[in-house]
């Protein structure tokens, strides 16, 4: 088998956990290849990507700040990436780039594997935040059958923009009413950066949230955010943020290396340490 090269492009990129994840799988499955973190400044994107093509890369992940700019360099971008408005995974074929986005898959896989009996199909899903992650998560929920999604965000216009994906299913409410709308929810997801180490706290009282609702946080530093601690202490099932990061990497790995890898506790421990 030939040596397969893949990587992640971003700027900065040294903090990326992706090399750890993909190189773990390369070793686990006995494959011949390597996954590198590649720093490409915004003004160097085209030349940097061209270099990867010339070096024979099978593909690469794309992170901040290139997730939108990479669209223009792709020969084709699939429907998922178009709906989410960002490409996070590229496959190189015949010297051309094909873009997709695996964040929606990562979110849903993580929720389904971590929370037993989660119901966002018959009960509303509440999404806090309206950034890039929120868009992928709202898309994922709709694809998985959600009938009612409520987005609350400090900046209402950004939430309205996401709601344009499907106004029959998605409703926007004010950030100030985030506690009241929890009354019938089946799922609550924090997609904001609030609660992350070094960021402001996420202020929310879960008193009205049904006990059988699932609470998910995309923040994974710390892994047990205040939101998840509060949810756990009142008996709600919780889904931590590290799983989305691990699961979104799986379909990308499969595209380049031909194996759909597993997320194991060993890998999770390694990424968190
Ligand atoms: P990403 O694209 O990674 O999701 P982002 O676009 O920076 O990140 O989005 C961060 C989210 O956290 C946004 O919903 C942001 O709210 P705004 O759209 O109003 O900016 C939310 N957020 C960040 N700091 C916040 C704060 N102090 N209070 C409320 N929401 C906050």
mmCIF file of N, CA and C in Angstrom, residues 15-87:
data_model
loop_
_atom_site.group_PDB
_atom_site.id
_atom_site.type_symbol
_atom_site.label_atom_id
_atom_site.label_comp_id
_atom_site.label_asym_id
_atom_site.label_seq_id
_atom_site.Cartn_x
_atom_site.Cartn_y
_atom_site.Cartn_z
ATOM 1 N N UNK A 15 -2.481 24.373 17.987
ATOM 2 C CA UNK A 15 -3.371 23.880 19.033
ATOM 3 C C UNK A 15 -4.220 22.692 18.561
ATOM 4 N N UNK A 16 -4.194 22.401 17.262
ATOM 5 C CA UNK A 16 -5.121 21.404 16.703
ATOM 6 C C UNK A 16 -4.899 20.006 17.290
ATOM 7 N N UNK A 17 -6.014 19.359 17.625
ATOM 8 C CA UNK A 17 -5.971 17.988 18.157
ATOM 9 C C UNK A 17 -6.026 16.979 17.010
ATOM 10 N N UNK A 18 -6.284 17.450 15.795
ATOM 11 C CA UNK A 18 -6.500 16.518 14.681
ATOM 12 C C UNK A 18 -5.314 15.593 14.393
ATOM 13 N N UNK A 19 -4.060 16.094 14.421
ATOM 14 C CA UNK A 19 -2.944 15.170 14.163
ATOM 15 C C UNK A 19 -2.919 14.007 15.159
ATOM 16 N N UNK A 20 -3.187 14.309 16.414
ATOM 17 C CA UNK A 20 -3.214 13.271 17.453
ATOM 18 C C UNK A 20 -4.269 12.208 17.117
ATOM 19 N N UNK A 21 -5.442 12.667 16.716
ATOM 20 C CA UNK A 21 -6.558 11.756 16.422
ATOM 21 C C UNK A 21 -6.240 10.872 15.216
ATOM 22 N N UNK A 22 -5.868 11.514 14.104
ATOM 23 C CA UNK A 22 -5.660 10.751 12.863
ATOM 24 C C UNK A 22 -4.424 9.849 12.938
ATOM 25 N N UNK A 23 -3.352 10.335 13.561
ATOM 26 C CA UNK A 23 -2.155 9.487 13.671
ATOM 27 C C UNK A 23 -2.391 8.298 14.606
ATOM 28 N N UNK A 24 -3.272 8.492 15.593
ATOM 29 C CA UNK A 24 -3.674 7.387 16.467
ATOM 30 C C UNK A 24 -4.354 6.294 15.628
ATOM 31 N N UNK A 25 -5.239 6.707 14.749
ATOM 32 C CA UNK A 25 -5.953 5.736 13.912
ATOM 33 C C UNK A 25 -5.021 5.075 12.893
ATOM 34 N N UNK A 26 -4.097 5.854 12.325
ATOM 35 C CA UNK A 26 -3.144 5.272 11.359
ATOM 36 C C UNK A 26 -2.401 4.120 12.036
ATOM 37 N N UNK A 27 -1.969 4.362 13.289
ATOM 38 C CA UNK A 27 -1.250 3.316 14.039
ATOM 39 C C UNK A 27 -2.194 2.168 14.405
ATOM 40 N N UNK A 28 -3.390 2.510 14.882
ATOM 41 C CA UNK A 28 -4.354 1.492 15.317
ATOM 42 C C UNK A 28 -4.699 0.511 14.197
ATOM 43 N N UNK A 29 -4.862 1.031 12.982
ATOM 44 C CA UNK A 29 -5.271 0.172 11.869
ATOM 45 C C UNK A 29 -4.082 -0.304 11.027
ATOM 46 N N UNK A 30 -2.864 -0.025 11.498
ATOM 47 C CA UNK A 30 -1.659 -0.502 10.811
ATOM 48 C C UNK A 30 -1.524 0.040 9.405
ATOM 49 N N UNK A 31 -1.886 1.296 9.198
ATOM 50 C CA UNK A 31 -1.859 1.884 7.855
ATOM 51 C C UNK A 31 -0.526 2.589 7.612
ATOM 52 N N UNK A 32 -0.246 2.820 6.337
ATOM 53 C CA UNK A 32 0.979 3.523 5.977
ATOM 54 C C UNK A 32 0.611 4.949 5.598
ATOM 55 N N UNK A 33 0.990 5.882 6.460
ATOM 56 C CA UNK A 33 0.638 7.267 6.170
ATOM 57 C C UNK A 33 0.984 8.191 7.304
ATOM 58 N N UNK A 34 0.660 9.472 7.100
ATOM 59 C CA UNK A 34 0.965 10.480 8.105
ATOM 60 C C UNK A 34 -0.012 11.640 7.977
ATOM 61 N N UNK A 35 -0.365 12.217 9.130
ATOM 62 C CA UNK A 35 -1.287 13.355 9.162
ATOM 63 C C UNK A 35 -0.586 14.511 9.877
ATOM 64 N N UNK A 36 -0.444 15.641 9.190
ATOM 65 C CA UNK A 36 0.324 16.773 9.726
ATOM 66 C C UNK A 36 -0.520 18.018 9.949
ATOM 67 N N UNK A 37 -0.083 18.857 10.892
ATOM 68 C CA UNK A 37 -0.670 20.190 11.052
ATOM 69 C C UNK A 37 0.102 21.139 10.149
ATOM 70 N N UNK A 38 -0.600 21.834 9.269
ATOM 71 C CA UNK A 38 0.066 22.691 8.285
ATOM 72 C C UNK A 38 -0.432 24.125 8.436
ATOM 73 N N UNK A 39 0.478 25.017 8.801
ATOM 74 C CA UNK A 39 0.105 26.413 8.991
ATOM 75 C C UNK A 39 0.121 27.130 7.640
ATOM 76 N N UNK A 40 -1.026 27.652 7.243
ATOM 77 C CA UNK A 40 -1.103 28.437 6.004
ATOM 78 C C UNK A 40 -1.783 29.763 6.335
ATOM 79 N N UNK A 41 -1.079 30.851 6.097
ATOM 80 C CA UNK A 41 -1.649 32.180 6.352
ATOM 81 C C UNK A 41 -2.728 32.467 5.309
ATOM 82 N N UNK A 42 -3.734 33.314 5.643
ATOM 83 C CA UNK A 42 -4.843 33.563 4.722
ATOM 84 C C UNK A 42 -4.393 33.953 3.305
ATOM 85 N N UNK A 43 -3.398 34.827 3.200
ATOM 86 C CA UNK A 43 -2.971 35.291 1.869
ATOM 87 C C UNK A 43 -2.189 34.225 1.098
ATOM 88 N N UNK A 44 -1.831 33.154 1.777
ATOM 89 C CA UNK A 44 -1.056 32.074 1.148
ATOM 90 C C UNK A 44 -1.927 30.874 0.794
ATOM 91 N N UNK A 45 -3.241 30.992 1.006
ATOM 92 C CA UNK A 45 -4.102 29.803 0.911
ATOM 93 C C UNK A 45 -3.972 29.074 -0.427
ATOM 94 N N UNK A 46 -4.096 29.843 -1.531
ATOM 95 C CA UNK A 46 -4.084 29.203 -2.850
ATOM 96 C C UNK A 46 -2.744 28.496 -3.102
ATOM 97 N N UNK A 47 -1.660 29.204 -2.839
ATOM 98 C CA UNK A 47 -0.330 28.636 -3.071
ATOM 99 C C UNK A 47 -0.067 27.465 -2.126
ATOM 100 N N UNK A 48 -0.505 27.608 -0.896
ATOM 101 C CA UNK A 48 -0.291 26.553 0.096
ATOM 102 C C UNK A 48 -1.008 25.276 -0.287
ATOM 103 N N UNK A 49 -2.229 25.420 -0.757
ATOM 104 C CA UNK A 49 -3.020 24.256 -1.160
ATOM 105 C C UNK A 49 -2.427 23.618 -2.420
ATOM 106 N N UNK A 50 -1.983 24.460 -3.341
ATOM 107 C CA UNK A 50 -1.353 23.964 -4.569
ATOM 108 C C UNK A 50 -0.139 23.094 -4.241
ATOM 109 N N UNK A 51 0.606 23.527 -3.235
ATOM 110 C CA UNK A 51 1.790 22.774 -2.800
ATOM 111 C C UNK A 51 1.384 21.387 -2.275
ATOM 112 N N UNK A 52 0.287 21.349 -1.535
ATOM 113 C CA UNK A 52 -0.181 20.053 -1.005
ATOM 114 C C UNK A 52 -0.574 19.124 -2.150
ATOM 115 N N UNK A 53 -1.224 19.701 -3.165
ATOM 116 C CA UNK A 53 -1.608 18.891 -4.340
ATOM 117 C C UNK A 53 -0.347 18.312 -4.986
ATOM 118 N N UNK A 54 0.655 19.178 -5.171
ATOM 119 C CA UNK A 54 1.908 18.738 -5.822
ATOM 120 C C UNK A 54 2.643 17.691 -4.984
ATOM 121 N N UNK A 55 2.512 17.793 -3.671
ATOM 122 C CA UNK A 55 3.177 16.826 -2.787
ATOM 123 C C UNK A 55 2.412 15.506 -2.679
ATOM 124 N N UNK A 56 1.286 15.437 -3.380
ATOM 125 C CA UNK A 56 0.548 14.161 -3.423
ATOM 126 C C UNK A 56 -0.380 13.908 -2.256
ATOM 127 N N UNK A 57 -0.825 14.964 -1.597
ATOM 128 C CA UNK A 57 -1.756 14.783 -0.466
ATOM 129 C C UNK A 57 -3.071 14.143 -0.927
ATOM 130 N N UNK A 58 -3.581 13.217 -0.128
ATOM 131 C CA UNK A 58 -4.883 12.577 -0.416
ATOM 132 C C UNK A 58 -6.013 13.531 -0.056
ATOM 133 N N UNK A 59 -5.712 14.445 0.879
ATOM 134 C CA UNK A 59 -6.713 15.423 1.299
ATOM 135 C C UNK A 59 -6.314 16.078 2.588
ATOM 136 N N UNK A 60 -7.189 16.936 3.093
ATOM 137 C CA UNK A 60 -6.869 17.653 4.333
ATOM 138 C C UNK A 60 -8.134 18.186 4.981
ATOM 139 N N UNK A 61 -8.030 18.404 6.287
ATOM 140 C CA UNK A 61 -9.077 19.117 7.017
ATOM 141 C C UNK A 61 -8.789 20.606 6.916
ATOM 142 N N UNK A 62 -9.849 21.381 7.066
ATOM 143 C CA UNK A 62 -9.740 22.825 6.951
ATOM 144 C C UNK A 62 -10.305 23.446 8.219
ATOM 145 N N UNK A 63 -9.522 24.314 8.843
ATOM 146 C CA UNK A 63 -10.064 24.983 10.017
ATOM 147 C C UNK A 63 -9.858 26.496 9.904
ATOM 148 N N UNK A 64 -10.186 27.189 10.986
ATOM 149 C CA UNK A 64 -10.138 28.659 11.009
ATOM 150 C C UNK A 64 -8.770 29.159 10.571
ATOM 151 N N UNK A 65 -8.665 30.120 9.668
ATOM 152 C CA UNK A 65 -9.736 30.951 9.087
ATOM 153 C C UNK A 65 -10.125 30.576 7.658
ATOM 154 N N UNK A 66 -9.890 29.335 7.235
ATOM 155 C CA UNK A 66 -10.028 29.008 5.800
ATOM 156 C C UNK A 66 -11.332 28.331 5.395
ATOM 157 N N UNK A 67 -12.236 28.076 6.368
ATOM 158 C CA UNK A 67 -13.405 27.234 6.082
ATOM 159 C C UNK A 67 -14.351 27.776 5.002
ATOM 160 N N UNK A 68 -14.346 29.107 4.808
ATOM 161 C CA UNK A 68 -15.186 29.688 3.751
ATOM 162 C C UNK A 68 -14.376 29.929 2.472
ATOM 163 N N UNK A 69 -13.159 30.453 2.627
ATOM 164 C CA UNK A 69 -12.310 30.779 1.474
ATOM 165 C C UNK A 69 -12.010 29.551 0.614
ATOM 166 N N UNK A 70 -11.944 28.397 1.252
ATOM 167 C CA UNK A 70 -11.583 27.169 0.517
ATOM 168 C C UNK A 70 -12.653 26.803 -0.527
ATOM 169 N N UNK A 71 -13.893 27.283 -0.314
ATOM 170 C CA UNK A 71 -14.974 27.049 -1.292
ATOM 171 C C UNK A 71 -14.524 27.390 -2.708
ATOM 172 N N UNK A 72 -13.908 28.574 -2.812
ATOM 173 C CA UNK A 72 -13.542 29.100 -4.135
ATOM 174 C C UNK A 72 -12.490 28.245 -4.828
ATOM 175 N N UNK A 73 -11.735 27.504 -4.045
ATOM 176 C CA UNK A 73 -10.662 26.695 -4.629
ATOM 177 C C UNK A 73 -11.120 25.274 -4.951
ATOM 178 N N UNK A 74 -12.345 24.943 -4.525
ATOM 179 C CA UNK A 74 -12.844 23.583 -4.759
ATOM 180 C C UNK A 74 -13.492 23.451 -6.129
ATOM 181 N N UNK A 75 -13.230 22.340 -6.761
ATOM 182 C CA UNK A 75 -13.871 22.011 -8.033
ATOM 183 C C UNK A 75 -15.367 21.783 -7.776
ATOM 184 N N UNK A 76 -15.642 21.134 -6.639
ATOM 185 C CA UNK A 76 -17.012 20.802 -6.262
ATOM 186 C C UNK A 76 -17.138 20.804 -4.744
ATOM 187 N N UNK A 77 -18.287 21.307 -4.273
ATOM 188 C CA UNK A 77 -18.563 21.289 -2.835
ATOM 189 C C UNK A 77 -19.910 20.590 -2.670
ATOM 190 N N UNK A 78 -20.020 19.637 -1.765
ATOM 191 C CA UNK A 78 -21.277 18.873 -1.675
ATOM 192 C C UNK A 78 -22.383 19.659 -0.945
ATOM 193 N N UNK A 79 -23.591 19.080 -0.941
ATOM 194 C CA UNK A 79 -24.763 19.787 -0.407
ATOM 195 C C UNK A 79 -24.644 20.076 1.089
ATOM 196 N N UNK A 80 -24.028 19.169 1.824
ATOM 197 C CA UNK A 80 -23.888 19.366 3.273
ATOM 198 C C UNK A 80 -23.036 20.612 3.537
ATOM 199 N N UNK A 81 -21.900 20.685 2.878
ATOM 200 C CA UNK A 81 -21.006 21.832 3.086
ATOM 201 C C UNK A 81 -21.676 23.128 2.630
ATOM 202 N N UNK A 82 -22.443 23.037 1.541
ATOM 203 C CA UNK A 82 -23.151 24.237 1.060
ATOM 204 C C UNK A 82 -24.161 24.694 2.095
ATOM 205 N N UNK A 83 -24.923 23.749 2.653
ATOM 206 C CA UNK A 83 -25.946 24.108 3.642
ATOM 207 C C UNK A 83 -25.316 24.698 4.891
ATOM 208 N N UNK A 84 -24.186 24.144 5.305
ATOM 209 C CA UNK A 84 -23.518 24.620 6.518
ATOM 210 C C UNK A 84 -22.710 25.887 6.229
ATOM 211 N N UNK A 85 -22.381 26.089 4.965
ATOM 212 C CA UNK A 85 -21.638 27.295 4.592
ATOM 213 C C UNK A 85 -20.164 27.231 4.943
ATOM 214 N N UNK A 86 -19.671 26.019 5.148
ATOM 215 C CA UNK A 86 -18.260 25.847 5.491
ATOM 216 C C UNK A 86 -17.787 24.466 5.048
ATOM 217 N N UNK A 87 -16.532 24.421 4.570
ATOM 218 C CA UNK A 87 -15.894 23.151 4.211
ATOM 219 C C UNK A 87 -14.886 22.827 5.305
#
